[in-house]
Amino acid sequence: MSALPPYATTGQRIWYYSFRVIVGLILFFLIAPILIIIPLSFNAENFFTFTPKMLALDPEGYSLKHYRDFFSNQDWIRPLQNSLIIAPFATIISVSLGTLAAIGLSQSHVPFRRAIMAILISPMIVPLIISATGMFFFYSQLGLWMEDSLGLSKSLTGYIKVILAHAALGIPFVIITVTATLVGFDKSLTRAAANMGATPTVTFFRVQMPLILPGVISGGLFAFITSFDEVVVVLFVGAAAQKTLPWQMYTGLREQISPTILAVATVLVAVSVLMLATIEILRRRSERLRGMSPG
Amino acid sequence: MSEVMLAADGRPLKASLNRALRRQKLRALMLIAPLLIFIMLTFIIPIGQMLFRSVENQIVGDTIPRTVAALADWDAEAEPVPGEDVFSAFAKDMMVAVELKQHTRLGSRLNYEASGLSSLFRKSGRRVDDMGEGYADQFAAVDPAWADPATWVTLMAAPRWVERQAAWDGEGAEPKFILSASITDDLPQTASIYADFARVTQSEDEESPTEETPWNVVYLALFEDLTANPDVQIAGPVGDLVAATVPQLAAFTQEDIRAAFVAADDGWEETRVWKTIQTYSAPYTDGYFLNAIDLQKTPDGVAWQPENEQIYITLFLRTMMMSVLITVSCILLGYPVAWLLANLPARKANMLMILVLLPFWTSLLVRTSAWKVLLQQQGVINDTLVWFGLVADDNRLALINNATGTIIAMTHILLPFMILPLYSVLKTIPPSYLRAAKSLGATNWTAFWRVYFPQSVPGIGAGSILVFIIAIGYYITPEIVGGTKGVFISNRIAYHISTSLNWGLAAALGAILLAMVLLLYWAYDRIVGIDNVKLGG
């Protein structure tokens, strides 16, 4: 398939090219919806389609007004700030607990390994709506308790609730990526370190951590994007003060859809391109370290 | 026999090794423990509790316990409307419930089973205050001491509470009321309702029972207790008052509690209402699960819901059908892409892989917004079709707010979840097999269908289960692009949690959905293994 042999018949030639056209169309289907919103977000009018001026490539048809709205309208700035507060904290919790647990799971003798793994992965398996409703009841009680017994402010408990809920959702991704990295980890390195007199803590931070860091970072990116993207759980667990960017987009899509949403979407696409690039670089680095093909 | 081998510290080697192993296990568990506890506490147990709501029905027994007990041996065949004893018990329960503002909650709960009960409870709640007022007046007429809160405290309270209450300096909360031990035997009804009165007075109104005249229903209970047992001997100072009151009871005008309820709302004369309360008085119920599959629990047994209310089986079937359609579309679109990716040289494949991974990494909301914008009647797709003349301008396609919109958008969103596992399987199939088949005389099609395809089935299986599991529980995309005809069971669960507040039914629907997903997940684990889940290629 990779190249057409010189002896191919006409039929084979037709099939060869039409197959590529089909695959091209499918890839177009995958990527076009994401790319098409980028030019649309520069629309000078409040329309969701290309205006005649835009099609004529007239500079007057384009403007940055939706971006100005995004970065000046409190309806969008607050959610952006909330997302940028919640996602990093949720990521820190998922990554620190998840990495420890993944290291524990990769030891050679772990009782009930399968059962533990199933429990830790469950936030990824259980449909979000079920997780959200379960957390809704749990966190409303926990929130009341934190306000009444610990005397925390309503806004702070609101953030804690959403952060904890998002941390739980991000954990499976950290577990999966870090466990995968640990499969290729040479255990004799930790033994060698211990042999030379390093304490377990020193061994962990000086020997093991640098080697599994790519896995930890990509797990962290997954956890970050899970929280940054999440809308169902925050809808149920959060209060209006914790409105995140996806929540605001969701509200916009359900009620009065404003073209600013396209500007937001474009910015988020740029963020995902950055994430994808980081993951790709990390993956190549770890493959190189393990002596696999550079890809 | 050779002697026992010893380790360096002098212990037997076997014991020493076992110890080391145990320590290693313990250390692994210590590393896992924080996360395990976190997930158990904030995820597994809350979901378990939520699912438990699907069978829980304690609200009826907790809110109207006396009525439930009195109704236990009511037979609707023999008497269509329960007797005075049930109404009297109900008046007392309602008095407590109204004070605690729980009667409307109970009304909404029972309204799920029989419509009209919500307003019935709400209306009657306003009238229950006056029930038994006649008795209160008549007791006070016999001796004004009956209207004195102090008389009641002396009669009802345990001596140690009286002491504590007297010692209380008015700072903080008043000591919790304690019922005297003997009064429960002497005047059972009165003691029980008075205890409720004292508790509610203290907790809800933050008043003291020593200063509040009891509810009218307490006098009703006293009248009933004394009529039932006129010879009761009560120790203490109030004993004489009771003894003096008993002979006067015969002259009391009796109040018709049932008539009072019927005057509030004649729904209380309907057998249906009482049958519903009786049917749903058990602490656990299968009613929500029956509702979740369009059945209902009627007083005469399990029956279908009325035709126009049968929506859940249809909704489950629609969710399954649409998930299957989405999965099939993903296979059809994903297979050629995965094939090409697996058969191109690594460098080219990596370039094309970006086209698959970028949508995978792009926010779900971004992709859903994109489809919402593209699929509109005035959107880019319709505009393009009109421009090409494929569709008339006044006859634009309805691509959104229906099942078509949901299927298009969800196929797009889930396609990477099909391509990635499929690609990792196709990559392991050696191309030489296909060449060998061809050199043995197979046509292209035979070589593919008989040699290549069977080896790719595990990849299709893994991708399909993954896509299906995700699709079946989807919420956001159907909610935004699905309209009314393209929504899934998840949307109904969310509706019951946040709008109709029928949490029991939401939990039952959720439990069925979760069971389906876990079954599929178990199959996925058998076929692929959890450890082999790959993210991002």
mmCIF file with all atom_site columns, N, CA and C in Angstrom, chain A residues 2 6 14 38 53 55 61 69-70 91 103 116 123 137 189 195 199 223 242 264 276 282 286:
data_model
loop_
_atom_site.group_PDB
_atom_site.id
_atom_site.type_symbol
_atom_site.label_atom_id
_atom_site.label_alt_id
_atom_site.label_comp_id
_atom_site.label_asym_id
_atom_site.label_entity_id
_atom_site.label_seq_id
_atom_site.pdbx_PDB_ins_code
_atom_site.Cartn_x
_atom_site.Cartn_y
_atom_site.Cartn_z
_atom_site.occupancy
_atom_site.B_iso_or_equiv
_atom_site.pdbx_formal_charge
_atom_site.auth_seq_id
_atom_site.auth_comp_id
_atom_site.auth_asym_id
_atom_site.auth_atom_id
_atom_site.pdbx_PDB_model_num
ATOM 1  N N  . SER A 1 2   ? 2.041   1.109  0.584   1.00 0.00 ? 2   SER A N  1
ATOM 2  C CA . SER A 1 2   ? 2.818   2.331  0.792   1.00 0.00 ? 2   SER A CA 1
ATOM 3  C C  . SER A 1 2   ? 3.187   2.994  -0.531  1.00 0.00 ? 2   SER A C  1
ATOM 4  N N  . PRO A 1 6   ? 5.253   -0.613 -9.995  1.00 0.00 ? 6   PRO A N  1
ATOM 5  C CA . PRO A 1 6   ? 5.203   -0.205 -11.409 1.00 0.00 ? 6   PRO A CA 1
ATOM 6  C C  . PRO A 1 6   ? 4.296   -1.105 -12.250 1.00 0.00 ? 6   PRO A C  1
ATOM 7  N N  . ILE A 1 14  ? -6.668  3.015  -10.010 1.00 0.00 ? 14  ILE A N  1
ATOM 8  C CA . ILE A 1 14  ? -7.885  3.771  -9.652  1.00 0.00 ? 14  ILE A CA 1
ATOM 9  C C  . ILE A 1 14  ? -8.184  3.573  -8.155  1.00 0.00 ? 14  ILE A C  1
ATOM 10 N N  . ILE A 1 38  ? -11.768 28.969 13.014  1.00 0.00 ? 38  ILE A N  1
ATOM 11 C CA . ILE A 1 38  ? -10.711 29.980 13.190  1.00 0.00 ? 38  ILE A CA 1
ATOM 12 C C  . ILE A 1 38  ? -10.993 31.213 12.321  1.00 0.00 ? 38  ILE A C  1
ATOM 13 N N  . LYS A 1 53  ? -18.194 39.637 2.174   1.00 0.00 ? 53  LYS A N  1
ATOM 14 C CA . LYS A 1 53  ? -16.925 40.377 2.291   1.00 0.00 ? 53  LYS A CA 1
ATOM 15 C C  . LYS A 1 53  ? -15.787 39.456 2.696   1.00 0.00 ? 53  LYS A C  1
ATOM 16 N N  . LEU A 1 55  ? -15.586 36.256 2.039   1.00 0.00 ? 55  LEU A N  1
ATOM 17 C CA . LEU A 1 55  ? -15.259 35.384 0.918   1.00 0.00 ? 55  LEU A CA 1
ATOM 18 C C  . LEU A 1 55  ? -14.442 36.132 -0.117  1.00 0.00 ? 55  LEU A C  1
ATOM 19 N N  . GLY A 1 61  ? -14.062 42.795 6.072   1.00 0.00 ? 61  GLY A N  1
ATOM 20 C CA . GLY A 1 61  ? -14.913 41.697 6.524   1.00 0.00 ? 61  GLY A CA 1
ATOM 21 C C  . GLY A 1 61  ? -14.381 41.043 7.784   1.00 0.00 ? 61  GLY A C  1
ATOM 22 N N  . ASP A 1 69  ? -13.974 41.353 22.839  1.00 0.00 ? 69  ASP A N  1
ATOM 23 C CA . ASP A 1 69  ? -15.067 41.055 23.753  1.00 0.00 ? 69  ASP A CA 1
ATOM 24 C C  . ASP A 1 69  ? -14.649 39.988 24.769  1.00 0.00 ? 69  ASP A C  1
ATOM 25 N N  . PHE A 1 70  ? -13.973 38.939 24.279  1.00 0.00 ? 70  PHE A N  1
ATOM 26 C CA . PHE A 1 70  ? -13.523 37.857 25.161  1.00 0.00 ? 70  PHE A CA 1
ATOM 27 C C  . PHE A 1 70  ? -12.654 38.407 26.287  1.00 0.00 ? 70  PHE A C  1
ATOM 28 N N  . THR A 1 91  ? -4.798  19.463 39.003  1.00 0.00 ? 91  THR A N  1
ATOM 29 C CA . THR A 1 91  ? -3.698  18.716 38.398  1.00 0.00 ? 91  THR A CA 1
ATOM 30 C C  . THR A 1 91  ? -2.660  18.339 39.446  1.00 0.00 ? 91  THR A C  1
ATOM 31 N N  . ILE A 1 103 ? 3.588   4.246  41.321  1.00 0.00 ? 103 ILE A N  1
ATOM 32 C CA . ILE A 1 103 ? 4.841   3.615  41.739  1.00 0.00 ? 103 ILE A CA 1
ATOM 33 C C  . ILE A 1 103 ? 4.530   2.417  42.629  1.00 0.00 ? 103 ILE A C  1
ATOM 34 N N  . ILE A 1 116 ? -7.612  -3.019 42.861  1.00 0.00 ? 116 ILE A N  1
ATOM 35 C CA . ILE A 1 116 ? -7.196  -1.640 43.146  1.00 0.00 ? 116 ILE A CA 1
ATOM 36 C C  . ILE A 1 116 ? -7.157  -0.829 41.865  1.00 0.00 ? 116 ILE A C  1
ATOM 37 N N  . PRO A 1 123 ? -13.081 6.456  37.718  1.00 0.00 ? 123 PRO A N  1
ATOM 38 C CA . PRO A 1 123 ? -13.617 7.750  37.301  1.00 0.00 ? 123 PRO A CA 1
ATOM 39 C C  . PRO A 1 123 ? -13.622 7.943  35.793  1.00 0.00 ? 123 PRO A C  1
ATOM 40 N N  . PHE A 1 137 ? -24.477 15.124 45.470  1.00 0.00 ? 137 PHE A N  1
ATOM 41 C CA . PHE A 1 137 ? -24.989 14.907 46.822  1.00 0.00 ? 137 PHE A CA 1
ATOM 42 C C  . PHE A 1 137 ? -23.856 14.944 47.844  1.00 0.00 ? 137 PHE A C  1
ATOM 43 N N  . LEU A 1 189 ? 18.248  0.117  38.742  1.00 0.00 ? 189 LEU A N  1
ATOM 44 C CA . LEU A 1 189 ? 18.765  1.462  39.010  1.00 0.00 ? 189 LEU A CA 1
ATOM 45 C C  . LEU A 1 189 ? 18.476  1.876  40.451  1.00 0.00 ? 189 LEU A C  1
ATOM 46 N N  . ASN A 1 195 ? 22.126  0.650  47.042  1.00 0.00 ? 195 ASN A N  1
ATOM 47 C CA . ASN A 1 195 ? 23.395  -0.014 47.327  1.00 0.00 ? 195 ASN A CA 1
ATOM 48 C C  . ASN A 1 195 ? 24.493  0.991  47.645  1.00 0.00 ? 195 ASN A C  1
ATOM 49 N N  . THR A 1 199 ? 19.072  7.104  50.480  1.00 0.00 ? 199 THR A N  1
ATOM 50 C CA . THR A 1 199 ? 17.818  6.780  51.170  1.00 0.00 ? 199 THR A CA 1
ATOM 51 C C  . THR A 1 199 ? 16.715  6.661  50.116  1.00 0.00 ? 199 THR A C  1
ATOM 52 N N  . ALA A 1 223 ? -4.471  15.347 32.945  1.00 0.00 ? 223 ALA A N  1
ATOM 53 C CA . ALA A 1 223 ? -5.290  15.740 34.087  1.00 0.00 ? 223 ALA A CA 1
ATOM 54 C C  . ALA A 1 223 ? -5.697  17.205 33.951  1.00 0.00 ? 223 ALA A C  1
ATOM 55 N N  . GLN A 1 242 ? -18.138 29.715 40.806  1.00 0.00 ? 242 GLN A N  1
ATOM 56 C CA . GLN A 1 242 ? -17.056 28.880 40.269  1.00 0.00 ? 242 GLN A CA 1
ATOM 57 C C  . GLN A 1 242 ? -17.254 28.592 38.784  1.00 0.00 ? 242 GLN A C  1
ATOM 58 N N  . VAL A 1 264 ? -13.295 32.336 21.699  1.00 0.00 ? 264 VAL A N  1
ATOM 59 C CA . VAL A 1 264 ? -12.862 31.492 22.808  1.00 0.00 ? 264 VAL A CA 1
ATOM 60 C C  . VAL A 1 264 ? -12.406 30.143 22.277  1.00 0.00 ? 264 VAL A C  1
ATOM 61 N N  . LEU A 1 276 ? -0.588  19.320 22.524  1.00 0.00 ? 276 LEU A N  1
ATOM 62 C CA . LEU A 1 276 ? -0.259  18.197 21.647  1.00 0.00 ? 276 LEU A CA 1
ATOM 63 C C  . LEU A 1 276 ? 1.229   18.205 21.330  1.00 0.00 ? 276 LEU A C  1
ATOM 64 N N  . LEU A 1 282 ? 7.603   15.031 24.389  1.00 0.00 ? 282 LEU A N  1
ATOM 65 C CA . LEU A 1 282 ? 7.904   14.165 25.529  1.00 0.00 ? 282 LEU A CA 1
ATOM 66 C C  . LEU A 1 282 ? 7.952   12.703 25.100  1.00 0.00 ? 282 LEU A C  1
ATOM 67 N N  . SER A 1 286 ? 11.111  10.224 25.458  1.00 0.00 ? 286 SER A N  1
ATOM 68 C CA . SER A 1 286 ? 11.161  9.016  26.269  1.00 0.00 ? 286 SER A CA 1
ATOM 69 C C  . SER A 1 286 ? 11.487  7.814  25.403  1.00 0.00 ? 286 SER A C  1
#
